Structures are given as C-alpha cells and as structure tokens.
Short mmCIF file of C-alpha atoms and ligand atoms in Angstrom, two decimals:
data_model
loop_
_atom_site.label_atom_id
_atom_site.label_comp_id
_atom_site.label_asym_id
_atom_site.label_seq_id
_atom_site.Cartn_x
_atom_site.Cartn_y
_atom_site.Cartn_z
CA MET A 29 0.43 -54.08 26.54
CA LYS A 30 0.26 -52.38 29.98
CA ARG A 31 -3.13 -52.01 31.75
CA GLY A 32 -3.23 -48.18 31.39
CA ALA A 33 -2.45 -48.35 27.72
CA LEU A 34 -5.19 -50.99 27.18
CA ASP A 35 -7.75 -48.87 29.08
CA SER A 36 -6.99 -45.80 27.04
CA PHE A 37 -7.15 -47.91 23.86
CA PHE A 38 -10.76 -48.95 24.59
CA LYS A 39 -11.90 -45.69 26.18
CA PRO A 40 -14.23 -43.76 23.85
CA THR A 41 -12.63 -40.49 22.76
CA VAL A 42 -14.60 -37.76 24.52
CA PRO A 43 -13.95 -34.36 22.96
CA LYS A 44 -12.38 -31.90 25.41
CA LYS A 45 -14.84 -29.35 26.82
CA PRO A 46 -14.21 -25.94 25.27
CA LYS A 47 -12.62 -23.38 27.64
CA TYR A 48 -15.26 -20.76 26.81
CA GLU A 49 -19.03 -20.37 26.70
CA THR A 50 -20.96 -19.78 23.50
CA SER A 51 -24.48 -18.55 22.88
CA GLU A 52 -27.15 -21.07 21.81
CA GLU A 53 -27.55 -19.05 18.61
CA LYS A 54 -25.48 -19.88 15.54
CA ASP A 55 -24.85 -18.36 12.12
CA GLU A 56 -25.60 -20.72 9.26
CA HIS A 57 -25.08 -19.89 5.61
CA PRO A 58 -24.80 -21.95 2.40
CA SER A 59 -21.23 -20.61 2.00
CA TYR A 60 -20.16 -21.91 5.45
CA PRO A 61 -18.96 -25.53 5.75
CA PHE A 62 -20.49 -25.57 9.27
CA ALA A 63 -22.42 -23.23 11.59
CA ILE A 64 -20.53 -20.64 13.69
CA PRO A 65 -21.88 -19.91 17.21
CA HIS A 66 -22.55 -16.38 18.40
CA LEU A 67 -20.47 -14.87 21.19
CA SER A 68 -21.86 -15.43 24.68
CA LYS A 69 -23.49 -12.50 26.54
CA SER A 70 -20.56 -12.52 28.96
CA PHE A 71 -18.00 -12.13 26.12
CA MET A 72 -20.00 -9.30 24.57
CA THR A 73 -20.29 -7.48 27.90
CA GLN A 74 -16.54 -7.74 28.50
CA LEU A 75 -15.76 -6.63 24.93
CA ASN A 76 -17.94 -3.56 25.42
CA SER A 77 -15.24 -1.98 27.59
CA ALA A 78 -12.79 -1.95 24.62
CA PRO A 79 -10.44 -0.27 24.01
CA ALA A 80 -8.85 -1.56 27.21
CA ALA A 81 -5.98 0.94 26.81
CA GLU A 82 -5.78 4.30 25.12
CA GLY A 83 -4.40 4.16 21.57
CA LYS A 84 -0.85 5.48 21.10
CA THR A 85 -0.43 7.53 17.92
CA MET A 86 2.67 6.60 15.91
CA ASN A 87 3.26 9.27 13.29
CA SER A 88 6.68 10.71 14.00
CA GLU A 89 8.41 8.62 11.29
CA LEU A 90 8.24 9.61 7.63
CA ASP A 91 4.88 8.58 6.02
CA LEU A 92 3.83 6.59 9.08
CA ASP A 93 0.29 6.99 10.44
CA MET A 94 -0.71 4.38 13.00
CA VAL A 95 -2.52 3.96 16.29
CA TYR A 96 -1.34 1.18 18.61
CA TYR A 97 -3.69 -0.18 21.29
CA ALA A 98 -1.88 -2.39 23.83
CA PRO A 99 -4.31 -3.94 24.44
CA TYR A 100 -7.58 -3.15 22.69
CA ILE A 101 -9.40 -6.30 23.82
CA PRO A 102 -9.66 -6.53 27.66
CA SER A 103 -7.34 -9.20 29.08
CA SER A 104 -10.31 -10.88 30.84
CA VAL A 105 -11.67 -11.97 27.45
CA SER A 106 -8.71 -12.06 25.00
CA ASN A 107 -7.71 -15.66 25.73
CA GLY A 108 -11.35 -16.79 25.61
CA MET A 109 -11.76 -15.04 22.24
CA PHE A 110 -8.61 -16.77 20.98
CA GLU A 111 -9.89 -20.22 22.06
CA PHE A 112 -13.37 -19.48 20.65
CA LEU A 113 -12.20 -18.34 17.21
CA ARG A 114 -9.60 -21.09 16.85
CA GLN A 115 -12.23 -23.72 17.70
CA GLU A 116 -15.25 -22.35 15.86
CA LEU A 117 -13.93 -20.94 12.57
CA PHE A 118 -12.96 -22.90 9.48
CA PHE A 119 -9.58 -22.36 7.85
CA GLN A 120 -7.69 -23.21 4.68
CA ARG A 121 -4.04 -23.71 3.86
CA VAL A 122 -3.90 -22.06 0.45
CA ARG A 123 -1.61 -23.05 -2.42
CA TYR A 124 -1.33 -21.08 -5.60
CA SER A 125 1.12 -20.61 -8.41
CA ILE A 126 2.71 -17.38 -9.58
CA LYS A 127 4.99 -16.57 -12.49
CA ARG A 128 8.45 -15.29 -11.50
CA ASP A 129 10.59 -14.25 -14.46
CA GLY A 130 8.30 -16.32 -16.68
CA VAL A 131 8.76 -19.42 -14.51
CA SER A 132 5.75 -20.85 -12.69
CA THR A 133 6.38 -21.20 -8.92
CA GLU A 134 4.16 -23.02 -6.39
CA ILE A 135 3.45 -20.98 -3.23
CA ASN A 136 2.34 -22.73 -0.03
CA THR A 137 0.89 -20.02 2.22
CA PRO A 138 2.82 -20.44 5.52
CA ARG A 139 -0.24 -20.05 7.81
CA PHE A 140 -3.94 -20.99 7.94
CA THR A 141 -6.34 -18.40 6.53
CA THR A 142 -10.03 -17.64 6.30
CA VAL A 143 -12.05 -14.67 5.04
CA PHE A 144 -15.54 -13.16 5.28
CA GLY A 145 -17.15 -10.16 3.60
CA VAL A 146 -17.91 -8.57 0.28
CA ASP A 147 -16.84 -5.29 -1.39
CA GLU A 148 -18.90 -2.08 -1.44
CA THR A 149 -20.74 -2.91 -4.71
CA SER A 150 -22.72 -5.74 -3.04
CA LYS A 151 -24.12 -6.65 0.35
CA PHE A 152 -25.92 -9.48 2.13
CA ASN A 153 -29.59 -8.79 2.84
CA THR A 154 -31.22 -9.87 6.12
CA ASP A 155 -31.89 -13.34 4.65
CA GLY A 156 -28.18 -13.76 3.89
CA VAL A 157 -28.74 -13.35 0.13
CA LEU A 158 -26.14 -11.40 -1.83
CA VAL A 159 -27.70 -8.33 -3.47
CA ASP A 160 -26.53 -5.33 -5.45
CA ALA A 161 -25.65 -2.56 -2.99
CA LYS A 162 -27.47 0.12 -5.03
CA THR A 163 -30.56 -1.66 -6.40
CA THR A 164 -30.82 -4.30 -3.59
CA ARG A 165 -31.70 -6.77 -6.38
CA LYS A 166 -30.38 -10.33 -6.09
CA LEU A 167 -27.05 -10.63 -7.91
CA GLU A 168 -27.03 -12.40 -11.24
CA ALA A 169 -25.27 -15.80 -11.20
CA GLY A 170 -21.60 -15.48 -12.00
CA ARG A 171 -21.14 -11.86 -10.74
CA TYR A 172 -18.26 -13.24 -8.65
CA LYS A 173 -15.89 -16.06 -9.54
CA CYS A 174 -15.83 -16.88 -5.80
CA THR A 175 -18.55 -17.45 -3.18
CA PRO A 176 -18.57 -14.50 -0.76
CA ARG A 177 -19.42 -15.31 2.87
CA PRO A 178 -21.21 -12.98 5.30
CA ILE A 179 -19.22 -11.85 8.36
CA PRO A 180 -20.42 -14.02 11.28
CA GLN A 181 -21.75 -12.37 14.46
CA CYS A 182 -18.60 -13.22 16.47
CA LEU A 183 -16.40 -11.17 14.12
CA GLY A 184 -19.11 -8.64 13.25
CA TYR A 185 -19.32 -7.70 16.93
CA LEU A 186 -15.60 -6.89 17.06
CA LYS A 187 -15.87 -5.07 13.71
CA ALA A 188 -18.63 -2.79 15.06
CA LEU A 189 -16.55 -1.96 18.17
CA THR A 190 -13.51 -1.24 15.99
CA GLU A 191 -15.57 1.03 13.71
CA ALA A 192 -16.90 2.93 16.73
CA THR A 193 -13.37 3.42 18.12
CA THR A 194 -11.64 4.37 14.88
CA GLY A 195 -14.39 6.20 12.95
CA GLU A 196 -13.58 3.95 9.95
CA THR A 197 -15.92 1.46 8.24
CA PHE A 198 -14.97 -2.04 7.09
CA ASN A 199 -16.57 -4.70 4.87
CA PHE A 200 -13.95 -7.45 5.02
CA CYS A 201 -12.51 -9.59 7.75
CA LEU A 202 -9.40 -11.70 7.04
CA VAL A 203 -8.21 -14.15 9.69
CA ASN A 204 -4.74 -15.75 9.88
CA TYR A 205 -3.88 -18.62 12.22
CA TYR A 206 -0.16 -19.07 12.87
CA ALA A 207 0.07 -22.59 14.30
CA ASP A 208 3.58 -22.01 15.72
CA GLY A 209 6.74 -19.98 15.24
CA GLN A 210 7.33 -21.57 11.83
CA ASP A 211 4.22 -19.90 10.40
CA SER A 212 4.77 -16.37 9.17
CA ILE A 213 3.90 -13.62 6.70
CA SER A 214 6.68 -12.06 4.68
CA TYR A 215 7.23 -8.35 4.04
CA HIS A 216 4.36 -6.87 2.01
CA SER A 217 1.98 -3.92 2.02
CA ASP A 218 -1.79 -3.95 1.69
CA ASP A 219 -1.71 -1.32 -1.02
CA GLU A 220 -3.93 -2.95 -3.64
CA ARG A 221 -5.93 -0.46 -5.71
CA PHE A 222 -9.20 -2.12 -4.73
CA LEU A 223 -8.72 -0.76 -1.17
CA GLY A 224 -8.75 2.80 -2.48
CA GLU A 225 -6.28 5.53 -1.53
CA LYS A 226 -4.96 5.68 2.03
CA PRO A 227 -6.75 2.56 3.26
CA ALA A 228 -7.40 2.04 6.96
CA ILE A 229 -6.68 -1.48 8.24
CA ALA A 230 -7.26 -2.59 11.83
CA SER A 231 -5.13 -5.61 12.76
CA PHE A 232 -5.67 -7.67 15.94
CA THR A 233 -3.50 -10.22 17.74
CA LEU A 234 -4.94 -13.01 19.90
CA GLY A 235 -2.88 -15.79 21.50
CA ALA A 236 0.90 -15.97 21.19
CA LYS A 237 3.07 -12.87 21.22
CA ARG A 238 4.74 -12.23 17.84
CA ASP A 239 6.97 -9.50 16.44
CA PHE A 240 5.42 -7.18 13.88
CA LEU A 241 8.20 -5.63 11.78
CA MET A 242 7.87 -2.56 9.62
CA LYS A 243 10.28 -0.97 7.17
CA HIS A 244 9.94 1.95 4.76
CA LYS A 245 9.80 1.08 1.05
CA PRO A 246 12.98 2.12 -0.84
CA ILE A 247 13.05 5.88 -1.36
CA ALA A 248 14.15 7.20 -4.73
CA PRO A 249 16.70 10.09 -4.67
CA ASP A 250 15.01 13.52 -4.76
CA LEU A 251 14.94 15.80 -7.85
CA LYS A 252 18.45 17.09 -7.07
CA GLY A 253 19.69 13.49 -6.94
CA GLU A 254 20.15 13.65 -3.17
CA VAL A 255 19.56 10.51 -1.17
CA VAL A 256 16.68 10.78 1.31
CA PRO A 257 17.54 8.77 4.44
CA GLU A 258 15.13 5.93 5.15
CA PRO A 259 13.52 5.82 8.60
CA LYS A 260 14.75 3.00 10.82
CA GLN A 261 12.84 -0.28 11.10
CA ILE A 262 10.09 -0.59 13.68
CA LYS A 263 9.48 -3.66 15.83
CA LEU A 264 6.26 -4.05 17.85
CA ALA A 265 6.00 -7.13 20.09
CA LEU A 266 2.27 -7.67 19.64
CA GLY A 267 0.57 -9.46 22.54
CA SER A 268 -2.86 -11.03 22.94
CA GLY A 269 -5.61 -8.39 22.58
CA ASP A 270 -3.37 -5.77 20.91
CA MET A 271 -4.59 -3.88 17.85
CA VAL A 272 -2.74 -1.71 15.35
CA LEU A 273 -4.63 0.65 13.11
CA MET A 274 -2.65 1.45 9.96
CA ARG A 275 -3.93 4.36 7.89
CA GLY A 276 -2.92 7.35 5.74
CA GLN A 277 0.23 6.70 3.69
CA THR A 278 1.30 3.70 5.78
CA GLN A 279 0.36 1.03 3.18
CA ALA A 280 1.66 3.10 0.26
CA LYS A 281 5.07 3.75 1.83
CA TRP A 282 5.77 1.02 4.38
CA LEU A 283 6.06 -2.78 4.36
CA HIS A 284 5.15 -5.06 7.27
CA SER A 285 5.80 -8.70 8.20
CA VAL A 286 5.51 -11.28 10.98
CA PRO A 287 8.72 -13.33 10.73
CA LYS A 288 9.29 -16.87 11.97
CA ARG A 289 10.40 -17.06 15.57
CA ALA A 290 11.86 -19.46 18.14
CA GLY A 291 11.44 -19.74 21.92
CA ASP A 292 8.49 -20.49 24.19
CA GLU A 293 5.95 -18.23 22.43
CA ALA A 294 6.76 -20.10 19.21
CA LYS A 295 5.09 -23.22 20.65
CA LYS A 296 1.74 -21.41 20.90
CA GLY A 297 -0.78 -20.51 18.21
CA ARG A 298 -1.64 -16.95 17.25
CA ILE A 299 -4.70 -15.52 15.53
CA ASN A 300 -4.54 -12.32 13.52
CA ILE A 301 -7.75 -10.59 12.44
CA THR A 302 -7.72 -7.71 9.98
CA PHE A 303 -10.69 -5.52 9.11
CA ARG A 304 -10.47 -3.75 5.76
CA LYS A 305 -12.69 -2.08 3.18
CA ALA A 306 -12.64 -3.28 -0.43
CA MET A 307 -14.23 -0.86 -2.87
CA VAL A 308 -14.72 -2.99 -6.00
CA LYS A 309 -15.45 -6.55 -7.14
CA GLY A 310 -11.76 -7.28 -7.84
CA GLY A 311 -11.08 -6.98 -4.10
CA THR A 312 -13.58 -9.71 -3.27
CA GLU A 313 -12.13 -12.02 -5.90
CA ASN A 314 -8.57 -11.38 -4.75
CA TYR A 315 -9.33 -11.99 -1.05
CA TYR A 316 -11.21 -15.26 -1.66
CA GLN A 317 -8.59 -16.51 -4.12
CA TYR A 318 -5.69 -16.01 -1.69
CA ASN A 319 -7.44 -16.83 1.60
CA VAL A 320 -9.81 -19.66 0.65
CA GLY A 321 -8.42 -21.15 -2.55
CA THR A 322 -9.58 -24.54 -3.74
CA GLY A 323 -8.16 -26.94 -1.11
CA GLY A 324 -9.93 -28.63 1.82
CA VAL A 325 -11.24 -27.08 5.02
CA PHE A 326 -9.35 -27.30 8.34
CA LYS A 327 -10.88 -27.15 11.81
CA TRP A 328 -9.18 -27.10 15.21
CA SER A 329 -9.18 -30.44 17.02
CA ALA A 330 -8.88 -29.87 20.80
CA ARG A 331 -8.12 -33.59 21.21
CA GLU A 332 -5.22 -33.58 18.77
CA GLY A 333 -4.15 -30.01 19.60
CA LYS A 334 -3.86 -29.05 15.95
CA MET A 335 -5.83 -28.10 12.84
CA VAL A 336 -7.19 -31.20 11.12
CA SER A 337 -8.67 -31.44 7.64
O1 LIG B 30 -0.43 -11.30 11.47
C1 LIG B 30 -0.26 -10.08 11.40
O2 LIG B 30 -0.12 -9.39 12.41
C2 LIG B 30 -0.16 -9.40 10.06
C3 LIG B 30 -1.11 -9.92 9.02
C4 LIG B 30 -0.96 -9.23 7.71
O3 LIG B 30 -0.06 -8.48 7.50
C5 LIG B 30 -1.93 -9.48 6.65
O4 LIG B 30 -2.83 -10.32 6.80
O5 LIG B 30 -1.83 -8.81 5.60
#
C-alpha cells in the first residue's frame, strides 16, 4: 500500500464543516428522529427581502392561474438554504403498492421525501402537543393513523414569508430531494378533495435547475361535439430560489411533472418545497402515507456526498 493511502486509512474521519451557519436553537419533537436547527439570524435577514423578483402572472392559457417568481429567494441565501435543508432534514424513500387493473404493483418513489404539518381540524399547541383546532383539547389516541410532525422553524419561516407575499395560508410542507437527474416526479395534479376547491400551492426550487413541465388535462368535446383545442405544453426551467404559485383552476385542469434529465445539472441535487393547505383528516393521512411511509430514515452525509440510511 502507498504511503498516502496508508495515512488516509488511519486518519480519523472528520465530518466536513457545513457550508452555512445555524442558530444555537433547535426544534425537538417526539415525532422527529433528530433535532432540526433554526435558521441563523443572517439567513433570516437575507430571506426578509423576498421576493427577490416581482412575480410574473401566467394566466393567458386556458384554465391556467399561476405566479412565477424567478427568483423568490435572494441568490445570496438560496445555495445556503439548499445546503442547510439537505443536511439538516430527514428524508424517506417511500415504497407502496397500488392495484392496477386488479393487479398489485410495487411503486418505488423516484426521489427522497419528507413532510411536516397537520390539516385544519387539528393544530400543535405551544408545547408541541397535537390538539383539536376548535376545542384545543388534546387529541384522543388513534385520531390519526400516522404521526403528524410540526413544521420546524426553518420551513415555518419560509412559509410565513410565502403567506405574506401570496395572501394564502398553508398548514403543510412537503419536501422532495432529487438526488440527481434520474430522480423525477411524473405527470400528476394536486387535485385531491382534501385540498378543497381551487387550492393554492406554492412550490420552491433550491439547488439544481430542473424543467417543470405542464400540460392541460384532456378536454372533452363541447355540447355540439366540437373539439376544443388544448393549450400547448409549458416548460419552465426552474432555478435555485424560484417559486411558482399555482392556484385557481390550475390543479383541476392541468398536470405537472419534473422529468428525468441528463447533462451537468443532472449531477447536482435539487430540493423542492411545497406549501399547501389540507382541510380534513384524510389529507394528513394521505401526505404521511406517501411521503413518510414505513421504511427507514435517510440523512445527508457530507463525507459520502449522498443520502445514507
Ligand atoms: O419538484 C417539483 O418542482 C414538483 C413537485 C410536485 O409536483 C409535487 O410534490 O407534487
């Protein structure tokens, strides 16, 4: 064995220093596998100038109602936020089975996911205990099949800024981590009934640039049997710090996806954060089932440069 190789073999593995500062304060909760630090004062001050660019309204296509901020998060802090969230949050790689034409199929979610929040019928009190939203009484055991988690300060801060900008309110935060260009999300719409009619969803990108594709759902011929032309597909190349607000009929009438990609950006990770508002208990159960599941927890290892379980 060469000298250098021997040295590195015996050298203790010192974890790499994070590329961002955190506050001394941390959020701890029985539902968290480990504590999550608060954002540093410097990050909060920089975030306070969001939106970094004016939102562009996109509503000239049929049934489309969106606002696109490029970027929303100031560029001075977007990479730090990406590094912070990738390092400090816990993720899952969810597997579940669905029935297609009566045949059970295993689905491996092609990205890492995590989720925080609870629907409008419940809330966390100041001690982090889940209570009924109306009576403020502690929830009876078994109200939820899952274990809801409070939104940590680092995401709650961004949620509050987003609410102030958009005039919407949110009670859920879903986070996706796309490790590379092979991770993706296929065409879907967030049109579940538990989000209510015309849901508003704010969706953030941090890290790698990825294409966000949108297409109108198939349009049935009108009452006279005439074919209504479908609007053309939309492609937004979302960069770090960008935010799209989807609202109105967008979820009811359009589908969106983040397809696999190749090239240099495909070698980098990307975080997507969505803020949403679930109205009923079924929303909480759905979000925890598909974003937490029953498998092990993953955490970013700066030394290995990947999520490790
Ligand atoms: O990663 C994105 O930009 C989209 C995420 C998304 O569509 C979803 O979580 O429902």
